[in-house]
mmCIF file of C-alpha atoms in Angstrom:
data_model
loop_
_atom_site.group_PDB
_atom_site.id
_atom_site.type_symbol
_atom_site.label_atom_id
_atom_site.label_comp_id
_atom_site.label_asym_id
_atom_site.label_seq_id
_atom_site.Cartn_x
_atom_site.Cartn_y
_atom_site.Cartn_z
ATOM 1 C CA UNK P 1425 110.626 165.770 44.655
ATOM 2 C CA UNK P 1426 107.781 165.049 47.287
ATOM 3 C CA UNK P 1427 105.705 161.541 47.189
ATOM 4 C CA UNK P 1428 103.163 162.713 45.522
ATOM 5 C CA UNK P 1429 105.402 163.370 42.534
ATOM 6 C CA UNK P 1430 106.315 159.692 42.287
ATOM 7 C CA UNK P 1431 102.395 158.353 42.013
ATOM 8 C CA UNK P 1432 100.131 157.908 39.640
ATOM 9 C CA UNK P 1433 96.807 159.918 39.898
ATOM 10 C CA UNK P 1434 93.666 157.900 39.759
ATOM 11 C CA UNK P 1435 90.984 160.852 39.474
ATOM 12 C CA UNK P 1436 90.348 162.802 36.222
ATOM 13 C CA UNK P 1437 91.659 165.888 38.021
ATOM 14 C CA UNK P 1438 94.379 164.064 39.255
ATOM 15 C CA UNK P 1439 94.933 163.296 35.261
ATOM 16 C CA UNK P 1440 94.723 167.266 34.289
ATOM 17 C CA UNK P 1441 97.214 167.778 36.838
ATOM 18 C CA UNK P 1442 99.324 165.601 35.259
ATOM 19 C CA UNK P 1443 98.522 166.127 32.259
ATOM 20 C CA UNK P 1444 98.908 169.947 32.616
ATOM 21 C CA UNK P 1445 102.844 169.129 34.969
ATOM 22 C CA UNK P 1446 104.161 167.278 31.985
ATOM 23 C CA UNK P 1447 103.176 170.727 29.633
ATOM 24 C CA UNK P 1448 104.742 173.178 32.479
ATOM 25 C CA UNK P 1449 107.908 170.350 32.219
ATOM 26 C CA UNK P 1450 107.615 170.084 28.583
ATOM 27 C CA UNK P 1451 110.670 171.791 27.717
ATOM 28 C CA UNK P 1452 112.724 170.268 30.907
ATOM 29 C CA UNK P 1453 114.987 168.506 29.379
ATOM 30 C CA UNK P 1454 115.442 164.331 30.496
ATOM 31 C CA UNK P 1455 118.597 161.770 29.988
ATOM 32 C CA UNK P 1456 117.559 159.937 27.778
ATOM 33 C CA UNK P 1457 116.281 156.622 28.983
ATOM 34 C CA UNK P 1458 115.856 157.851 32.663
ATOM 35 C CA UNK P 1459 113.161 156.774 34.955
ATOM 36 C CA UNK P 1460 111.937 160.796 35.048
ATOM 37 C CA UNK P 1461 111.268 160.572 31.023
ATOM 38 C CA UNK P 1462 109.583 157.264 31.037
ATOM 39 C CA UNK P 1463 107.307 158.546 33.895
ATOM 40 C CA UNK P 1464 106.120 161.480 32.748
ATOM 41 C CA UNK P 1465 105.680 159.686 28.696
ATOM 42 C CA UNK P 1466 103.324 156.995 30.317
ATOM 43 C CA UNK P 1467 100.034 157.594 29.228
ATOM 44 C CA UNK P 1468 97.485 157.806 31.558
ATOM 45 C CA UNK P 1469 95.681 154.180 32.389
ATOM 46 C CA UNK P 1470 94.026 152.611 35.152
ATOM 47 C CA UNK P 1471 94.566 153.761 38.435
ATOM 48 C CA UNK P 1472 93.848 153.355 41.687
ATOM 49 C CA UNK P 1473 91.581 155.606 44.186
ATOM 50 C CA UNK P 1474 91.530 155.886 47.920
ATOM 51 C CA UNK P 1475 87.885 156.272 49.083
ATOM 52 C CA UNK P 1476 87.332 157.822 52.550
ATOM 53 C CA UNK P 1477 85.292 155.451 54.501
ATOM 54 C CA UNK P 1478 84.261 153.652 57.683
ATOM 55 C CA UNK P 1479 87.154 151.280 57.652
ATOM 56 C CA UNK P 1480 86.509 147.489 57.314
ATOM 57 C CA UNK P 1481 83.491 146.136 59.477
ATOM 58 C CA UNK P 1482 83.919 144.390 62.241
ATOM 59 C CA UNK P 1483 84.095 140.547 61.544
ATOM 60 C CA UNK P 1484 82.028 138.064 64.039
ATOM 61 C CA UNK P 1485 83.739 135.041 63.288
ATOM 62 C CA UNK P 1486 87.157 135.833 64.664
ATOM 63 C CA UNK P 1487 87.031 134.095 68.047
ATOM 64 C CA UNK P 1488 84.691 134.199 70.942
ATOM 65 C CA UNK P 1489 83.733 137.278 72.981
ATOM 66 C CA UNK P 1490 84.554 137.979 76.110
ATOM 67 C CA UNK P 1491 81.348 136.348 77.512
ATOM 68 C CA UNK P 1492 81.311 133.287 76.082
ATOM 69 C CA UNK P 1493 85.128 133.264 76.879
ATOM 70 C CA UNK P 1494 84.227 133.786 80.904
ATOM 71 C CA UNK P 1495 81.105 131.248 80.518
ATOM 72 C CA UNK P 1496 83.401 128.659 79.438
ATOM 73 C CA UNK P 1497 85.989 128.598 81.986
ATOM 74 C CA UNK P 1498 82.605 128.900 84.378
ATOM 75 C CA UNK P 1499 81.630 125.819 83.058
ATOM 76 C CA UNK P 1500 85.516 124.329 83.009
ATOM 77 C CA UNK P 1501 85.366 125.249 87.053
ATOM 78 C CA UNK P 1502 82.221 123.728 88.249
ATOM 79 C CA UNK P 1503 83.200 120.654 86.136
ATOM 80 C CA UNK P 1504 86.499 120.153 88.203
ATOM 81 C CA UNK P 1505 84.477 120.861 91.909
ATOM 82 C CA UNK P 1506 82.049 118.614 90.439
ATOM 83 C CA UNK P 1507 84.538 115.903 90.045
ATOM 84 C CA UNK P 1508 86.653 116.758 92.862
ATOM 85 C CA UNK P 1509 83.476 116.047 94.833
ATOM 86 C CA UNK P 1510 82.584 112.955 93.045
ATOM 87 C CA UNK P 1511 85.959 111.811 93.653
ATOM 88 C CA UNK P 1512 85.932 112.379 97.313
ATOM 89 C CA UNK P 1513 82.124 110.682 97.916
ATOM 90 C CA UNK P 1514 83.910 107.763 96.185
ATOM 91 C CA UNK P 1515 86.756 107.175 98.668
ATOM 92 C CA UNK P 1516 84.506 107.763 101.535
ATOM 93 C CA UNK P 1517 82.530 105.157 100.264
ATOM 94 C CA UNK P 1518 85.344 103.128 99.692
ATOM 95 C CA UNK P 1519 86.519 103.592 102.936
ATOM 96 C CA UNK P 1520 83.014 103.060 104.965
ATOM 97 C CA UNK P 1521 82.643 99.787 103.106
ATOM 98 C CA UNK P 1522 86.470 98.518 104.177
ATOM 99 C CA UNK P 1523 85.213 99.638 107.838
ATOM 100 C CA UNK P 1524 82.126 97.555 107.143
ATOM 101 C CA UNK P 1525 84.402 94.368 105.824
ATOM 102 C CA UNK P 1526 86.020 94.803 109.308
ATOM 103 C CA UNK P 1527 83.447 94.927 111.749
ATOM 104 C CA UNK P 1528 81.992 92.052 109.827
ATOM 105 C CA UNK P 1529 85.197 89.471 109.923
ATOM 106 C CA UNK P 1530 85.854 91.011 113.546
ATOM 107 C CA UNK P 1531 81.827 89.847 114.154
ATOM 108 C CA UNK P 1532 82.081 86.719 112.438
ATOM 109 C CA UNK P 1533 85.544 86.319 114.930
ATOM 110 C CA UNK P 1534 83.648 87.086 118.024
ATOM 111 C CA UNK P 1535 80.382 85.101 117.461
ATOM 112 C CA UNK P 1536 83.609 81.676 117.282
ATOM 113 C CA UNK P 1537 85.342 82.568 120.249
ATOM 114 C CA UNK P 1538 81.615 82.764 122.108
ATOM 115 C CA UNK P 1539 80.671 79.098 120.314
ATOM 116 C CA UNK P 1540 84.229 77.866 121.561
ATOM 117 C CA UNK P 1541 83.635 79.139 124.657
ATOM 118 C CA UNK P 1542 80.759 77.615 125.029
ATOM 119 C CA UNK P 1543 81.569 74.182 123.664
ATOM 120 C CA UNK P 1544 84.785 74.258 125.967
ATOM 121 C CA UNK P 1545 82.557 75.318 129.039
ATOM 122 C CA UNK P 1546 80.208 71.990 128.376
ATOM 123 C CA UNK P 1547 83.295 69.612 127.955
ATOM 124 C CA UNK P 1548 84.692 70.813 131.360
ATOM 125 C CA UNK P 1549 81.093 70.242 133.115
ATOM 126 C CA UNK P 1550 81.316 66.958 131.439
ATOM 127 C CA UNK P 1551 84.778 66.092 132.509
ATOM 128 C CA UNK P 1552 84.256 67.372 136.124
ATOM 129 C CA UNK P 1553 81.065 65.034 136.933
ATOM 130 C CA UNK P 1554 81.843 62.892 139.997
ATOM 131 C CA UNK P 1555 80.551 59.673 139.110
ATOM 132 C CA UNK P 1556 82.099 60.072 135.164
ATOM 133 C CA UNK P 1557 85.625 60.158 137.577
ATOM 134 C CA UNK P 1558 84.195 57.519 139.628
ATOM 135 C CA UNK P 1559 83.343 55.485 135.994
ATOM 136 C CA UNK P 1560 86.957 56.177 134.492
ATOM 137 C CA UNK P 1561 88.987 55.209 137.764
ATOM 138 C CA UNK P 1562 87.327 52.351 138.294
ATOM 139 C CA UNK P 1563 88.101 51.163 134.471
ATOM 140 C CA UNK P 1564 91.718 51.857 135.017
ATOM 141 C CA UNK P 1565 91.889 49.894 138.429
ATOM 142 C CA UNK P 1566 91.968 52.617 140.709
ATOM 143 C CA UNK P 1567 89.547 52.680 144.211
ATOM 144 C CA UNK P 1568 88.667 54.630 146.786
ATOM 145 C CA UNK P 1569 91.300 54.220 150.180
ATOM 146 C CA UNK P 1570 89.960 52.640 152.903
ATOM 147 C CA UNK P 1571 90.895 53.513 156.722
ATOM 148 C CA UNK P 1572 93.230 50.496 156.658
ATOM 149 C CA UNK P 1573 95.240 51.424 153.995
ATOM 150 C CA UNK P 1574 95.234 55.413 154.574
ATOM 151 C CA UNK P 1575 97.410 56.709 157.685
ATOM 152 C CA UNK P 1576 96.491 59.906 159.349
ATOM 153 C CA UNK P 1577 99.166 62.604 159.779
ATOM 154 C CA UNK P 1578 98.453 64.456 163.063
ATOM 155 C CA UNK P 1579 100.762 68.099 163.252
ATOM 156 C CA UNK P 1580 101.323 70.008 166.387
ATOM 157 C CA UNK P 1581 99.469 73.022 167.150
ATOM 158 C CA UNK P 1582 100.715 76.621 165.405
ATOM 159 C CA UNK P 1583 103.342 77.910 167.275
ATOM 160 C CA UNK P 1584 103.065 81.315 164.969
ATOM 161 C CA UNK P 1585 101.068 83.574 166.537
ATOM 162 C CA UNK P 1586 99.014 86.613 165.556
ATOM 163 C CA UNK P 1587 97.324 89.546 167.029
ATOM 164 C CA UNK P 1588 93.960 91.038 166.963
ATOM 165 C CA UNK P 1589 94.520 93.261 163.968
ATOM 166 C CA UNK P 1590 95.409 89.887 162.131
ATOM 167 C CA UNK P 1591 99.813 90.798 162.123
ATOM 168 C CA UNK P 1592 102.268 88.066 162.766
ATOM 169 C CA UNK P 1593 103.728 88.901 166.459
ATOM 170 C CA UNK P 1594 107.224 87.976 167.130
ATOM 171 C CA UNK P 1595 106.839 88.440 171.154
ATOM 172 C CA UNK P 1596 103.889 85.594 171.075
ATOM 173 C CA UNK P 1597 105.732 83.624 168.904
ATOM 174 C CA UNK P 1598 108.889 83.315 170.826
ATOM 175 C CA UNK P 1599 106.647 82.862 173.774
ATOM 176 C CA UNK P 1600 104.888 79.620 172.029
ATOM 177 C CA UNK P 1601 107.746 78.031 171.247
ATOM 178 C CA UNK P 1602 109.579 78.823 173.876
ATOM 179 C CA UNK P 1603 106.173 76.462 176.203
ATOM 180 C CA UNK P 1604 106.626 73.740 173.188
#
């Protein structure tokens, strides 16, 4: 038997058909209690059509289309350059500022050595006046020497001897020394 044996018609010709198979089958002979007999003994009830048509529309709702799908990783993609970019103006700011903190201390370091220096260049103008010496010797008991108590140390001439261009010459030299 084909499919179409096995369901149940739904349209009133559908019903004549049937109704007009179980006449040409009406002396075919059945086991009793079989599916066959129980089948074709049913009356006819409520059935169910098919209906040529369209199909099922289109629904809307099931997701987003294919521009609003592109928009939004658009939108996901200038987000992360936008905060890639943010990120990066932050640590060169970062880092100009530490350069800044730098050049300030180094500054502030260089402006003390310059006030030292100049502090230390007054206390050794101070400490090199002659009559300050003169003052502090003088406290301690110290005086000038006098001819009587200083002897004078007379040395021979040089018996090294140079020559014009300013080099030491052994020949003169030897001849020097040689007169001494």
């Amino acid at each position: 038997m084909s499919a179409a044996a096995y369901s149940r018609p739904s349209s009133p010709s559908a019903s004549r058909a049937r109704t007009a198979r179980s006449a040409s089958r009406a002396g075919a002979r059945f086991v009793a209690g079989s599916v066959a007999e129980d089948w074709y003994a049913q009356p006819a009830g409520p059935s169910i059509a098919v209906v040529p048509g369209a199909g099922r529309a289109p629904r809307t709702d099931e997701g987003l289309s294919a521009a609003a799908l592109t928009l939004a990783k658009t939108c996901a993609v200038v987000c992360l350059v936008i905060a890639l970019v943010a990120m990066a103006r932050v640590g060169i700011t970062a880092a100009a500022a530490s350069c800044a903190l730098e050049t300030r201390e180094l500054q502030t370091s260089i402006e003390l050595a310059r006030a030292e220096g100049s502090d230390l260049e007054i206390s050794q103008s101070v400490l090199s006046n002659p009559s300050r010496i003169k003052t502090q010797a003088q406290a301690l008991g110290m005086a000038v020497p006098s001819e009587a108590n200083s002897d004078q140390i007379v040395l021979p001439p040089d018996i090294v001897a140079t020559d014009e261009a300013g080099r030491l010459s052994l020949s003169e030299t030897m001849t020097r020394l040689s007169e001494s």
